[in-house]
Short mmCIF file of C-alpha atoms and ligand atoms in Angstrom, two decimals:
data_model
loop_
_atom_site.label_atom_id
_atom_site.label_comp_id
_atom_site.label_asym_id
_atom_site.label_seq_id
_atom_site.Cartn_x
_atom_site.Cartn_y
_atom_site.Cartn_z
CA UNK A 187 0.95 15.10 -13.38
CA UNK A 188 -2.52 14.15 -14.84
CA UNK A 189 -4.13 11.19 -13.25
CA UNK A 190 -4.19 8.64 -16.95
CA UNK A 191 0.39 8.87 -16.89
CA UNK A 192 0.31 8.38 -13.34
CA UNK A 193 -1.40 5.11 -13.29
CA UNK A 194 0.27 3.91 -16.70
CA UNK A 195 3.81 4.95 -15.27
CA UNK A 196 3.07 2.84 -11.86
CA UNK A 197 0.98 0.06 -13.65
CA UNK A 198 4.54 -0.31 -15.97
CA UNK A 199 6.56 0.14 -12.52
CA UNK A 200 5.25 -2.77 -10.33
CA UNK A 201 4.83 -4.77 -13.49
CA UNK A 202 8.43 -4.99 -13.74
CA UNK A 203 9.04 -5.57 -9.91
CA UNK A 204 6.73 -8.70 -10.42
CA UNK A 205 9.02 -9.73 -13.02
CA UNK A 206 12.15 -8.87 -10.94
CA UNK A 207 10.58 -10.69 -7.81
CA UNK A 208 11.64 -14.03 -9.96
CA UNK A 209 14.99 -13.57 -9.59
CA UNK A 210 15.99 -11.07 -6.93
CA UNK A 211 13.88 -8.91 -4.39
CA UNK A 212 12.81 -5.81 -6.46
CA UNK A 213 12.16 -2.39 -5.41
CA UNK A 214 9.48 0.10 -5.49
CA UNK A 215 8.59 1.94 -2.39
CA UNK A 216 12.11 3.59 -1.95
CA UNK A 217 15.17 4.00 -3.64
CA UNK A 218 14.89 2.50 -7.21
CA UNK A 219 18.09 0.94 -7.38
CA UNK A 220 18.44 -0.59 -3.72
CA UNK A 221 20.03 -4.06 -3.99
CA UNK A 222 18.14 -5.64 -1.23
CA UNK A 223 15.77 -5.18 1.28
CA UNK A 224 17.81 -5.30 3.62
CA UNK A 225 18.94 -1.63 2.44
CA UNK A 226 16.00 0.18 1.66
CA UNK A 227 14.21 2.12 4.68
CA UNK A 228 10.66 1.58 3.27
CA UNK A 229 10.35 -1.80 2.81
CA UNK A 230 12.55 -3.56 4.93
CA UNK A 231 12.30 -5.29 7.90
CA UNK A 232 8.25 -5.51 8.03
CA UNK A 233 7.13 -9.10 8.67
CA UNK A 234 7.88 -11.20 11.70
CA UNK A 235 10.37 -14.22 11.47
CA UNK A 236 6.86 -16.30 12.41
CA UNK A 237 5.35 -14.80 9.63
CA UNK A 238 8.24 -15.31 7.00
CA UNK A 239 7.80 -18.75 8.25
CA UNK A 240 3.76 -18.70 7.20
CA UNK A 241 4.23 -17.33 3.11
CA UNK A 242 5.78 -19.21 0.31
CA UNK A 243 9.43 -17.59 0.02
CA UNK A 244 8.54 -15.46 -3.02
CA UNK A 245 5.74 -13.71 -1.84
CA UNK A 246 7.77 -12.59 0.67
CA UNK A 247 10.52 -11.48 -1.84
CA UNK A 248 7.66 -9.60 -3.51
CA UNK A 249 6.92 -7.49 -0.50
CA UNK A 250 7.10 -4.20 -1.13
CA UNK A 251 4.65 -2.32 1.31
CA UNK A 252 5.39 -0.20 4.22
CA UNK A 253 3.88 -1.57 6.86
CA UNK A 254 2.09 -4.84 8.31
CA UNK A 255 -1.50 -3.73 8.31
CA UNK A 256 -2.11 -7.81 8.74
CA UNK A 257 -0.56 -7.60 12.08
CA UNK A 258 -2.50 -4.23 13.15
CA UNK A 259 -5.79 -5.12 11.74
CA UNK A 260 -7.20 -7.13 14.53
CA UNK A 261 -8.82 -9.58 12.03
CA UNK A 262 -11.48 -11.91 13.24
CA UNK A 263 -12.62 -15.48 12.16
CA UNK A 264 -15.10 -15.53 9.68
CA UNK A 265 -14.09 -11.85 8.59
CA UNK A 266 -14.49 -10.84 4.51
CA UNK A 267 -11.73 -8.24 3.71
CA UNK A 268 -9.80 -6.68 1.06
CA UNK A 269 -6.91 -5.67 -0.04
CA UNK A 270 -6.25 -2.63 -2.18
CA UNK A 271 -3.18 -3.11 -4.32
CA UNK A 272 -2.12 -6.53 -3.03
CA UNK A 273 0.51 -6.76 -5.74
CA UNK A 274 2.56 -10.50 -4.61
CA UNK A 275 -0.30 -11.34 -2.16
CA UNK A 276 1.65 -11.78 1.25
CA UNK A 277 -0.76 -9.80 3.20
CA UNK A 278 -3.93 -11.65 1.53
CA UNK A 279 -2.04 -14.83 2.38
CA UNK A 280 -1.31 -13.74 6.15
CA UNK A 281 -5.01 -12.37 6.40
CA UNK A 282 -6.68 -15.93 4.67
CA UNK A 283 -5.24 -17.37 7.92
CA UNK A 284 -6.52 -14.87 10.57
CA UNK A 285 -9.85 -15.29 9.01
CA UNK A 286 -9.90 -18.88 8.52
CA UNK A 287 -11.90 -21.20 6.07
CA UNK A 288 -15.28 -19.38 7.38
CA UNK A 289 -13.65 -16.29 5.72
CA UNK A 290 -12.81 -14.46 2.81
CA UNK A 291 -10.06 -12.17 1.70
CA UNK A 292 -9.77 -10.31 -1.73
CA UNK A 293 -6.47 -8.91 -3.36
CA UNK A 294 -7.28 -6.33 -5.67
CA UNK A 295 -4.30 -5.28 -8.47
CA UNK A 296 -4.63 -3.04 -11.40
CA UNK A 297 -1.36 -4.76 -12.93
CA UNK A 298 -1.39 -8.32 -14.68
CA UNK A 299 2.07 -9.33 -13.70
CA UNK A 300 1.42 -9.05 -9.78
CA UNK A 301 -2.14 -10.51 -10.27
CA UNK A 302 -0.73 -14.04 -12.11
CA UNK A 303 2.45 -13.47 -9.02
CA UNK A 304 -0.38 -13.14 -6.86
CA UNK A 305 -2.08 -16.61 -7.63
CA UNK A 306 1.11 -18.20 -8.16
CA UNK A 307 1.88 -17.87 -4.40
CA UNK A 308 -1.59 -18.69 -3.99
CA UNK A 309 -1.03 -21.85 -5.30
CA UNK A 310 2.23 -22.44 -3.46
CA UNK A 311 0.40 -21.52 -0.12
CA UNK A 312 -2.31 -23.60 -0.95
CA UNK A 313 -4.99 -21.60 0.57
CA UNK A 314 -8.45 -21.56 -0.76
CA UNK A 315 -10.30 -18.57 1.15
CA UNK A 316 -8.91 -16.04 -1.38
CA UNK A 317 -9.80 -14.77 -4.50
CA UNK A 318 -7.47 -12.02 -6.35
CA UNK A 319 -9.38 -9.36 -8.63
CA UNK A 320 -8.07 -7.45 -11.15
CA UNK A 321 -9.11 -3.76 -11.17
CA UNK A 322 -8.64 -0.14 -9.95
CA UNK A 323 -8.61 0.70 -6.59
CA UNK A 324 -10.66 4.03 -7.82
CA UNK A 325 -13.61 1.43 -8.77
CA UNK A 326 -14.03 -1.58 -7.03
CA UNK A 327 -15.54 -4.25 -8.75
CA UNK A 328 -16.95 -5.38 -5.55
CA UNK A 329 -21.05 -4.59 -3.78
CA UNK A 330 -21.69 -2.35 -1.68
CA UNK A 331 -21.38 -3.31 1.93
CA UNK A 332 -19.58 -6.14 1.28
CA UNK A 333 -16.59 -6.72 3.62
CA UNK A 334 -15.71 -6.01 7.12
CA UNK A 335 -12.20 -4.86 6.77
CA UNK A 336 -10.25 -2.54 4.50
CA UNK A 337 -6.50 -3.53 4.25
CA UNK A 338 -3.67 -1.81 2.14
CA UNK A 339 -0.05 -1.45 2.20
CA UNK A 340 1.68 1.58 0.48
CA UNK A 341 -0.76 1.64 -2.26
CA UNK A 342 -3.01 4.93 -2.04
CA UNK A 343 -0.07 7.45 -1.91
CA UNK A 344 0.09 5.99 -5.77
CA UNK A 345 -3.64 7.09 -6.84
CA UNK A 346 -3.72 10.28 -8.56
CA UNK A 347 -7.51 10.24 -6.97
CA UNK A 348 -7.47 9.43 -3.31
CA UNK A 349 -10.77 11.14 -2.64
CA UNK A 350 -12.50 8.74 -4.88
CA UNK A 351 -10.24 5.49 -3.66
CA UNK A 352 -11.90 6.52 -0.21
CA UNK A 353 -15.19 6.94 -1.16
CA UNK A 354 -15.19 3.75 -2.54
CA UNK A 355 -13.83 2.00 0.29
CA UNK A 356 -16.52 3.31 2.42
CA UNK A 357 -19.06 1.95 -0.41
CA UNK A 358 -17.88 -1.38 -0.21
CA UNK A 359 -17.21 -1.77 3.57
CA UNK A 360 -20.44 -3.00 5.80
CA UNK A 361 -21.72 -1.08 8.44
CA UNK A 362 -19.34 -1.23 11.35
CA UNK A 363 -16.33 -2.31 9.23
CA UNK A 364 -12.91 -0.64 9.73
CA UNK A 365 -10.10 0.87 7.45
CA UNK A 366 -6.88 -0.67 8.45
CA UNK A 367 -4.42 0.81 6.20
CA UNK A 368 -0.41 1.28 6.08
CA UNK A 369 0.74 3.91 4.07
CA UNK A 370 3.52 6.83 3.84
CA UNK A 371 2.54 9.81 5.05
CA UNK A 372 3.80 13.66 5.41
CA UNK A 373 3.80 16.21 7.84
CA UNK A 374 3.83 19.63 7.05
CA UNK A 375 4.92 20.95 3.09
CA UNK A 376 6.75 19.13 1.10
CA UNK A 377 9.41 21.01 -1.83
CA UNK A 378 7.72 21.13 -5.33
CA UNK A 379 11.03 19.36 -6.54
CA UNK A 380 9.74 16.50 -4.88
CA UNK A 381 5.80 16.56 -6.40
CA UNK A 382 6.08 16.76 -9.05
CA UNK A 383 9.19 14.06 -9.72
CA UNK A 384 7.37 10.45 -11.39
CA UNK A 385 10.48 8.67 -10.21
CA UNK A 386 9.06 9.78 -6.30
CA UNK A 387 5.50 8.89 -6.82
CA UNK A 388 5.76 5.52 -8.17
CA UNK A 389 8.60 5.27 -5.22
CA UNK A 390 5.61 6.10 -2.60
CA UNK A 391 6.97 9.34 -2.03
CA UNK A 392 5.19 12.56 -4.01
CA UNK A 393 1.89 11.35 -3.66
CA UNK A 394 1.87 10.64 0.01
CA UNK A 395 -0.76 12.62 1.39
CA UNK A 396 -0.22 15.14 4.32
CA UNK A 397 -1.57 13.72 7.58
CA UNK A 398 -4.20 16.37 8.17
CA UNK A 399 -5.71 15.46 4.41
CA UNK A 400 -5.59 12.07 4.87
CA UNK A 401 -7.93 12.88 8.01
CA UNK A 402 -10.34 15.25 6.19
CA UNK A 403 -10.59 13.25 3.15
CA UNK A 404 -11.32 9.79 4.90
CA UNK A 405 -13.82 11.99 7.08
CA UNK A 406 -15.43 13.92 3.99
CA UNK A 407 -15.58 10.03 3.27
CA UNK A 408 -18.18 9.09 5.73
CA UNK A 409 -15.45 7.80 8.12
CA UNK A 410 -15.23 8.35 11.68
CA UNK A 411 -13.15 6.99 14.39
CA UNK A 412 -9.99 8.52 12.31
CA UNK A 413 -6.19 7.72 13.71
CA UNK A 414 -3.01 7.77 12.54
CA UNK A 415 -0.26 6.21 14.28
CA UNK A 416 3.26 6.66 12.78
CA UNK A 417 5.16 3.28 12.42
CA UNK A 418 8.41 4.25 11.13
CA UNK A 419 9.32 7.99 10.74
CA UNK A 420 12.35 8.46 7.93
CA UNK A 421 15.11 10.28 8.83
CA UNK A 422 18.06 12.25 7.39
CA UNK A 423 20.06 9.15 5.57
CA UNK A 424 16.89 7.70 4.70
CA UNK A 425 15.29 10.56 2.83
CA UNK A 426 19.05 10.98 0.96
CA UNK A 427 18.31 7.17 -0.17
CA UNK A 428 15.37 7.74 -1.40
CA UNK A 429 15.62 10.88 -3.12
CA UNK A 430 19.25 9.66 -4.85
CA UNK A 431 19.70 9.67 -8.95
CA UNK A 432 15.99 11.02 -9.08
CA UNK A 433 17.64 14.54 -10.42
CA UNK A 434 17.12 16.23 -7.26
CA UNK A 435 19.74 18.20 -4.97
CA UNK A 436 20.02 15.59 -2.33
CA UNK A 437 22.40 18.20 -0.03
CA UNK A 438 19.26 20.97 -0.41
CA UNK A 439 16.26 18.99 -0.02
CA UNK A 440 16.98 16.10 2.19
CA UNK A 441 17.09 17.99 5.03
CA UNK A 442 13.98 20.20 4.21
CA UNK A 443 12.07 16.75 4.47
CA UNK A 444 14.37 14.66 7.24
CA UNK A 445 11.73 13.63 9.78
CA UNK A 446 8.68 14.76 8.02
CA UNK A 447 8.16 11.50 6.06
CA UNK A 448 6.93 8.17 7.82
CA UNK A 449 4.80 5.22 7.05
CA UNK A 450 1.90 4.96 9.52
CA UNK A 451 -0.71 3.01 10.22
CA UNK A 452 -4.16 4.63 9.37
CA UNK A 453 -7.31 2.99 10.95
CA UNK A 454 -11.06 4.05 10.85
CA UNK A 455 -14.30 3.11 10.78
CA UNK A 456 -17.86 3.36 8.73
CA UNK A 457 -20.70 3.91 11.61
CA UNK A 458 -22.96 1.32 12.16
C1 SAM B 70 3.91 -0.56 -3.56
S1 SAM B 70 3.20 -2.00 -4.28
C2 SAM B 70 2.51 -2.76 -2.83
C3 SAM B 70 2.06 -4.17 -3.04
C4 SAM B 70 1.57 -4.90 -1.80
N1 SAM B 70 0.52 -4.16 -1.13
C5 SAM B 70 2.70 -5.18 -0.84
O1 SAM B 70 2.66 -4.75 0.30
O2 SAM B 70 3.66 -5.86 -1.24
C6 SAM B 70 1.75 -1.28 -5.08
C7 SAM B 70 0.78 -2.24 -5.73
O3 SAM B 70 -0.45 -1.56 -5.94
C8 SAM B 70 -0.89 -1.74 -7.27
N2 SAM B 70 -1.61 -0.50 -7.63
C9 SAM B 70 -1.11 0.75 -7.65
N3 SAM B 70 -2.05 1.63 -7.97
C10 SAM B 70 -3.19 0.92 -8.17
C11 SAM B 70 -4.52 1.28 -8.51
N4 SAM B 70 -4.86 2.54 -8.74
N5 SAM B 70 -5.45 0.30 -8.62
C12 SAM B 70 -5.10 -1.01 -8.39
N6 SAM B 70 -3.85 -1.41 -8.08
C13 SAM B 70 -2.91 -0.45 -7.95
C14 SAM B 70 0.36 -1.99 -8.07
O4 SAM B 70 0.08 -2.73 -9.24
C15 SAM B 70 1.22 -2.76 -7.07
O5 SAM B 70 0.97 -4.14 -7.15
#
């Protein structure tokens, strides 16, 4: 897959799931035609009922990460951090708060329709300590050294480039800042069927990096402090959901990958 279709066949992807978000709770990471999120094993279930409570209602319809990298991050007062692929906003929303006024958080999007989503529920939140950006997690149009903290949620597995999406988040972050990032991962090989199948990567699946790349890249990177902690690990059932009416034999290849897939939290740090 050459890296220009993949990001015009994701770009077109959650463009449409920020139009769907109007009306019903879309999908993307997971099964494409999952009714709810109730039902899908990626994106379901990730936020707390206290921080449902903190988001206008349709950012939180327009979740479609993996994780809660909000709620792992540690953020501080004061902190200035960013978001790769913030697509509805709900973790720049729940981060404006852990940083407060004195702080600053920045979604980043490549894809209009979750950027004007985006500032919609910014509105509706009515925070001010936010500023959504619209560009390419490959080259962001930020300084160097310029925040503290690196969030993301299920958005790196998408870049046909990973190498360079990590180099540039070391660029960015200050001295001392840390990479606080949820994202699906793999252990161990994963069937060609599955690579090299669009459907899967703009699902989150084919371009989730193996653990032990994710490590060397981040470290050939500049990072150090590396560590991966799984936060959900996908099973049996859920790899036959998300592999359904993708043109793959479910009955061969789900169980080649039960228990290999999982979203996990991925923290590190630039040295000071
Ligand atoms: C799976 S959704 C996750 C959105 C959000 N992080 C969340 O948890 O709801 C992926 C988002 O990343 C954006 N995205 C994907 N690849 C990107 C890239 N290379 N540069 C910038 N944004 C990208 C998409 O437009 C989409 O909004």
């Amino acid at each position: 897959m050459n890296a220009e279709n993949v990001r015009k066949a994701v770009k077109q992807k959650y463009g449409q799931a920020a139009l769907q978000t109007q009306t019903a709770k879309a999908s993307c990471c997971g099964p494409s035609r999952a009714p709810s999120a109730c039902c899908d094993p990626i994106t379901s279930n990730l936020y707390s009922v206290q921080e449902t409570g903190e988001v206008p209602e349709l950012a939180m319809r327009a979740s479609l990460g993996c994780g809660n990298p909000t709620a792992l991050a540690e953020l501080k007062a004061g902190e200035a951090v960013l978001d790769l692929g913030s697509g509805g906003g709900i973790d720049v929303l729940l981060s404006a708060k852990r940083v407060g006024p004195q702080g600053i958080v920045y979604g980043l999007d490549m894809t209009d329709e979750m950027l004007a989503l985006a500032r919609e529920n910014q509105r509706k939140a009515g925070v001010e300590n936010v500023k959504f950006l619209k560009g390419e997690i490959e080259n962001i149009p930020l300084p160097d050294n310029s925040v503290d903290v690196i969030i993301s949620n299920c958005v790196i597995n998408l870049s046909a480039d990973k190498d360079r999406v990590l180099r540039e988040a070391y660029r960015v972050l200050r001295p001392g800042g840390r990479f606080a990032v949820s994202d699906v991962v793999v252990t161990g090989e994963v069937p060609a069927e599955i690579r090299r199948n669009v459907e899967l990567w703009i699902g989150c699946i084919a371009g989730a990096l193996r653990d032990s790349d994710y490590r060397s890249k981040l470290s050939a990177a500049g990072f150090r402090n590396i560590d991966i902690e799984p936060t959900r690990v996908y099973d049996i059932e859920d790899a036959r959901q998300f592999l359904a009416g993708q043109g793959i034999d479910v009955d061969a290849i789900a169980p080649q990958v039960a228990g290999k897939f999982m979203s996990a939290f991925i923290r590190a740090s630039k040295p000071v």
